[in-house]
PDB file of C-alpha atoms in Angstrom:
ATOM      1  CA  UNK A  15      56.694 125.468  92.563  1.00 67.00           C
ATOM      2  CA  UNK A  16      58.597 127.643  89.887  1.00 68.00           C
ATOM      3  CA  UNK A  17      61.269 127.477  92.484  1.00 72.00           C
ATOM      4  CA  UNK A  18      61.043 123.367  92.992  1.00 62.00           C
ATOM      5  CA  UNK A  19      61.148 122.532  89.692  1.00 63.00           C
ATOM      6  CA  UNK A  20      63.835 124.812  88.916  1.00 65.00           C
ATOM      7  CA  UNK A  21      65.738 123.388  91.728  1.00 61.00           C
ATOM      8  CA  UNK A  22      65.078 119.151  90.381  1.00 67.00           C
ATOM      9  CA  UNK A  23      66.097 120.162  87.055  1.00 64.00           C
ATOM     10  CA  UNK A  24      69.455 121.790  88.530  1.00 62.00           C
ATOM     11  CA  UNK A  25      69.775 118.613  90.504  1.00 61.00           C
ATOM     12  CA  UNK A  26      68.658 116.435  87.134  1.00 67.00           C
ATOM     13  CA  UNK A  27      71.203 118.098  84.990  1.00 59.00           C
ATOM     14  CA  UNK A  28      74.214 117.845  87.207  1.00 65.00           C
ATOM     15  CA  UNK A  29      73.830 114.317  88.211  1.00 57.00           C
ATOM     16  CA  UNK A  30      74.009 113.589  84.271  1.00 56.00           C
ATOM     17  CA  UNK A  31      76.502 116.083  84.274  1.00 51.00           C
ATOM     18  CA  UNK A  32      78.474 113.395  86.472  1.00 52.00           C
ATOM     19  CA  UNK A  33      77.760 110.329  84.660  1.00 50.00           C
ATOM     20  CA  UNK A  34      79.282 111.492  81.399  1.00 49.00           C
ATOM     21  CA  UNK A  35      81.830 113.107  82.682  1.00 50.00           C
ATOM     22  CA  UNK A  36      82.379 109.589  84.409  1.00 49.00           C
ATOM     23  CA  UNK A  37      82.125 107.905  81.141  1.00 56.00           C
ATOM     24  CA  UNK A  38      84.198 109.906  78.997  1.00 85.00           C
ATOM     25  CA  UNK A  39      87.456 107.996  80.566  1.00 92.00           C
ATOM     26  CA  UNK A  40      88.715 104.872  80.885  1.00 94.00           C
ATOM     27  CA  UNK A  41      91.161 102.779  82.870  1.00 94.00           C
ATOM     28  CA  UNK A  42      93.308  99.421  82.229  1.00 95.00           C
ATOM     29  CA  UNK A  43      93.396  97.031  84.871  1.00 95.00           C
ATOM     30  CA  UNK A  44      95.199  93.166  85.225  1.00 96.00           C
ATOM     31  CA  UNK A  45      98.111  91.629  87.383  1.00 96.00           C
ATOM     32  CA  UNK A  46     101.465  91.306  87.103  1.00 96.00           C
ATOM     33  CA  UNK A  47     102.349  87.418  86.832  1.00 96.00           C
ATOM     34  CA  UNK A  48     106.161  86.020  87.333  1.00 95.00           C
ATOM     35  CA  UNK A  49     107.005  84.488  83.408  1.00 93.00           C
ATOM     36  CA  UNK A  50     108.354  80.528  85.626  1.00 93.00           C
ATOM     37  CA  UNK A  51     106.146  80.045  88.557  1.00 94.00           C
ATOM     38  CA  UNK A  52     103.214  81.860  87.281  1.00 93.00           C
ATOM     39  CA  UNK A  53     103.074  83.614  91.028  1.00 95.00           C
ATOM     40  CA  UNK A  54     101.642  87.066  90.892  1.00 94.00           C
ATOM     41  CA  UNK A  55     103.797  89.814  91.790  1.00 95.00           C
ATOM     42  CA  UNK A  56     102.922  92.074  95.186  1.00 95.00           C
ATOM     43  CA  UNK A  57     104.419  95.380  94.377  1.00 95.00           C
ATOM     44  CA  UNK A  58     105.218  95.594  91.061  1.00 96.00           C
ATOM     45  CA  UNK A  59     104.828  99.379  89.806  1.00 96.00           C
ATOM     46  CA  UNK A  60     103.230  99.470  86.420  1.00 96.00           C
ATOM     47  CA  UNK A  61     103.227 103.222  85.323  1.00 96.00           C
ATOM     48  CA  UNK A  62     101.976 105.306  81.727  1.00 94.00           C
ATOM     49  CA  UNK A  63     104.827 106.698  80.531  1.00 93.00           C
ATOM     50  CA  UNK A  64     105.794 110.210  79.755  1.00 90.00           C
ATOM     51  CA  UNK A  65     103.189 110.816  82.684  1.00 90.00           C
ATOM     52  CA  UNK A  66     102.982 111.237  86.727  1.00 91.00           C
ATOM     53  CA  UNK A  67     100.045 107.868  86.550  1.00 93.00           C
ATOM     54  CA  UNK A  68     101.288 104.912  88.253  1.00 94.00           C
ATOM     55  CA  UNK A  69      99.886 102.284  90.765  1.00 95.00           C
ATOM     56  CA  UNK A  70     101.518  99.044  92.448  1.00 96.00           C
ATOM     57  CA  UNK A  71      99.562  95.899  92.719  1.00 96.00           C
ATOM     58  CA  UNK A  72      98.190  94.573  95.003  1.00 95.00           C
ATOM     59  CA  UNK A  73      98.584  91.072  97.664  1.00 94.00           C
ATOM     60  CA  UNK A  74      97.015  89.567  94.719  1.00 94.00           C
ATOM     61  CA  UNK A  75      99.129  90.946  91.962  1.00 94.00           C
ATOM     62  CA  UNK A  76      96.292  92.677  90.631  1.00 96.00           C
ATOM     63  CA  UNK A  77      96.748  96.435  89.705  1.00 96.00           C
ATOM     64  CA  UNK A  78      94.352  99.579  88.188  1.00 96.00           C
ATOM     65  CA  UNK A  79      94.706 102.322  86.093  1.00 95.00           C
ATOM     66  CA  UNK A  80      92.189 104.956  86.542  1.00 93.00           C
ATOM     67  CA  UNK A  81      90.313 108.083  84.851  1.00 93.00           C
ATOM     68  CA  UNK A  82      92.591 107.971  81.664  1.00 93.00           C
ATOM     69  CA  UNK A  83      91.419 109.705  78.904  1.00 93.00           C
ATOM     70  CA  UNK A  84      90.740 107.653  75.883  1.00 94.00           C
ATOM     71  CA  UNK A  85      93.725 106.717  73.376  1.00 93.00           C
ATOM     72  CA  UNK A  86      97.075 104.742  72.559  1.00 94.00           C
ATOM     73  CA  UNK A  87      99.560 104.566  76.006  1.00 95.00           C
ATOM     74  CA  UNK A  88     102.566 103.375  76.637  1.00 96.00           C
ATOM     75  CA  UNK A  89     103.137 100.887  79.663  1.00 96.00           C
ATOM     76  CA  UNK A  90     106.196 100.599  81.916  1.00 97.00           C
ATOM     77  CA  UNK A  91     105.811  97.717  83.898  1.00 96.00           C
ATOM     78  CA  UNK A  92     109.091  97.645  86.476  1.00 96.00           C
ATOM     79  CA  UNK A  93     109.906  94.519  89.749  1.00 96.00           C
ATOM     80  CA  UNK A  94     113.111  94.526  91.962  1.00 94.00           C
ATOM     81  CA  UNK A  95     114.829  91.366  90.269  1.00 91.00           C
ATOM     82  CA  UNK A  96     113.180  91.265  87.602  1.00 94.00           C
ATOM     83  CA  UNK A  97     113.157  92.412  83.979  1.00 94.00           C
ATOM     84  CA  UNK A  98     111.531  96.001  83.049  1.00 94.00           C
ATOM     85  CA  UNK A  99     109.135  95.473  80.320  1.00 95.00           C
ATOM     86  CA  UNK A 100     107.576  98.251  78.131  1.00 95.00           C
ATOM     87  CA  UNK A 101     104.381  97.437  76.019  1.00 95.00           C
ATOM     88  CA  UNK A 102     103.179 100.250  72.906  1.00 94.00           C
ATOM     89  CA  UNK A 103      99.882 100.549  71.698  1.00 92.00           C
ATOM     90  CA  UNK A 104      97.272 100.038  74.642  1.00 93.00           C
ATOM     91  CA  UNK A 105      94.264 101.968  73.426  1.00 93.00           C
ATOM     92  CA  UNK A 106      91.878 103.133  75.865  1.00 94.00           C
ATOM     93  CA  UNK A 107      88.148 103.916  74.867  1.00 93.00           C
ATOM     94  CA  UNK A 108      85.423 105.976  76.432  1.00 92.00           C
ATOM     95  CA  UNK A 109      83.919 104.300  79.542  1.00 91.00           C
ATOM     96  CA  UNK A 110      86.031 100.590  78.744  1.00 93.00           C
ATOM     97  CA  UNK A 111      88.151  98.684  81.124  1.00 95.00           C
ATOM     98  CA  UNK A 112      91.428  97.649  79.013  1.00 94.00           C
ATOM     99  CA  UNK A 113      92.431  94.135  80.394  1.00 95.00           C
ATOM    100  CA  UNK A 114      96.889  94.123  80.411  1.00 95.00           C
ATOM    101  CA  UNK A 115      98.100  90.694  82.090  1.00 96.00           C
ATOM    102  CA  UNK A 116     101.656  91.545  81.782  1.00 95.00           C
ATOM    103  CA  UNK A 117     104.417  89.027  82.373  1.00 96.00           C
ATOM    104  CA  UNK A 118     107.699  89.487  83.773  1.00 94.00           C
ATOM    105  CA  UNK A 119     110.958  87.594  83.626  1.00 93.00           C
ATOM    106  CA  UNK A 120     113.438  87.336  86.051  1.00 91.00           C
ATOM    107  CA  UNK A 121     116.791  89.698  86.069  1.00 87.00           C
ATOM    108  CA  UNK A 122     120.322  88.249  84.814  1.00 84.00           C
ATOM    109  CA  UNK A 123     122.084  87.800  87.821  1.00 78.00           C
ATOM    110  CA  UNK A 124     125.843  89.638  87.908  1.00 77.00           C
ATOM    111  CA  UNK A 125     128.370  87.328  90.075  1.00 77.00           C
ATOM    112  CA  UNK A 126     130.723  90.563  92.199  1.00 80.00           C
ATOM    113  CA  UNK A 127     133.935  90.060  92.397  1.00 83.00           C
ATOM    114  CA  UNK A 128     136.350  89.118  95.403  1.00 88.00           C
ATOM    115  CA  UNK A 129     135.504  91.316  98.869  1.00 86.00           C
ATOM    116  CA  UNK A 130     137.945  91.680 101.248  1.00 89.00           C
ATOM    117  CA  UNK A 131     137.109  93.300 105.202  1.00 90.00           C
ATOM    118  CA  UNK A 132     140.150  94.218 107.489  1.00 89.00           C
ATOM    119  CA  UNK A 133     139.451  95.043 110.860  1.00 87.00           C
ATOM    120  CA  UNK A 134     141.573  96.413 113.602  1.00 84.00           C
ATOM    121  CA  UNK A 135     141.134  95.207 117.838  1.00 75.00           C
ATOM    122  CA  UNK A 136     142.662  97.034 120.234  1.00 73.00           C
ATOM    123  CA  UNK A 137     142.734  95.708 123.809  1.00 74.00           C
ATOM    124  CA  UNK A 138     142.863  97.394 126.855  1.00 71.00           C
ATOM    125  CA  UNK A 139     144.802  97.071 130.202  1.00 76.00           C
ATOM    126  CA  UNK A 140     142.814  97.574 133.598  1.00 75.00           C
ATOM    127  CA  UNK A 141     145.396 100.652 134.118  1.00 76.00           C
ATOM    128  CA  UNK A 142     142.934 102.088 131.054  1.00 77.00           C
ATOM    129  CA  UNK A 143     139.641 100.883 132.032  1.00 74.00           C
ATOM    130  CA  UNK A 144     140.859 102.964 135.515  1.00 75.00           C
ATOM    131  CA  UNK A 145     142.070 105.962 133.816  1.00 78.00           C
ATOM    132  CA  UNK A 146     138.670 105.775 131.826  1.00 76.00           C
ATOM    133  CA  UNK A 147     136.349 105.742 134.695  1.00 75.00           C
ATOM    134  CA  UNK A 148     138.417 108.731 136.283  1.00 75.00           C
ATOM    135  CA  UNK A 149     138.120 110.740 133.124  1.00 76.00           C
ATOM    136  CA  UNK A 150     134.742 110.026 132.847  1.00 73.00           C
ATOM    137  CA  UNK A 151     131.700 112.553 132.741  1.00 67.00           C
ATOM    138  CA  UNK A 152     129.492 109.819 134.725  1.00 66.00           C
ATOM    139  CA  UNK A 153     130.156 107.272 137.317  1.00 58.00           C
ATOM    140  CA  UNK A 154     130.705 103.780 136.100  1.00 56.00           C
ATOM    141  CA  UNK A 155     131.956 100.825 137.266  1.00 60.00           C
ATOM    142  CA  UNK A 156     133.532  97.975 135.431  1.00 60.00           C
ATOM    143  CA  UNK A 157     134.507  94.860 136.130  1.00 63.00           C
ATOM    144  CA  UNK A 158     137.369  93.464 133.765  1.00 64.00           C
ATOM    145  CA  UNK A 159     138.230  88.896 132.828  1.00 67.00           C
ATOM    146  CA  UNK A 160     140.879  89.268 135.337  1.00 68.00           C
ATOM    147  CA  UNK A 161     139.276  90.390 138.212  1.00 66.00           C
ATOM    148  CA  UNK A 162     137.143  87.491 137.608  1.00 68.00           C
ATOM    149  CA  UNK A 163     139.069  85.033 136.884  1.00 72.00           C
ATOM    150  CA  UNK A 164     141.353  85.541 140.459  1.00 72.00           C
ATOM    151  CA  UNK A 165     137.617  86.210 142.347  1.00 71.00           C
ATOM    152  CA  UNK A 166     137.106  82.920 144.377  1.00 69.00           C
ATOM    153  CA  UNK A 167     133.573  83.346 143.715  1.00 67.00           C
ATOM    154  CA  UNK A 168     132.053  80.037 141.920  1.00 62.00           C
ATOM    155  CA  UNK A 169     130.376  82.009 139.139  1.00 64.00           C
ATOM    156  CA  UNK A 170     130.551  85.839 137.838  1.00 57.00           C
ATOM    157  CA  UNK A 171     126.822  86.689 139.003  1.00 59.00           C
ATOM    158  CA  UNK A 172     128.742  86.286 142.791  1.00 57.00           C
ATOM    159  CA  UNK A 173     131.567  88.944 141.767  1.00 52.00           C
ATOM    160  CA  UNK A 174     129.046  91.603 139.708  1.00 55.00           C
ATOM    161  CA  UNK A 175     126.555  91.541 142.940  1.00 56.00           C
ATOM    162  CA  UNK A 176     128.743  91.849 145.589  1.00 53.00           C
ATOM    163  CA  UNK A 177     129.661  95.333 145.419  1.00 51.00           C
ATOM    164  CA  UNK A 178     131.486  96.406 149.268  1.00 49.00           C
TER     165      UNK A 178
END
């Protein structure tokens, strides 16, 4: 009987300790929104400055930073094409959720200068094609535009299929 009572007491203490430890942390949650359109931003990153803790927003723009010790935090929110935002003095209380919705404005676009693209083109002759076939490790056959042009066939398909 003593063993059963000891086991039950140990089980209750374990459950109580887990509940106490779970409530000794808090969390920050909210959503990230576009300033102009009020649409939620999918994939924005929300990080706690000075730590490795962070989260990305889901398809609804929501995020959750959980398991935070009580105290004040600095939150950094980033999204590609938008200005980053740093929010200071966000207080997390024990066992509580701190709601924090963030609005991001689009970053100023920067115009690029003029771009010049240069390319070269080298046309090969029939002789070059035959030389490549001769020196090739694998055997391949090639039909040049010149051969197709001189062909009496009505279509190129006839010339490509008829290989006697």
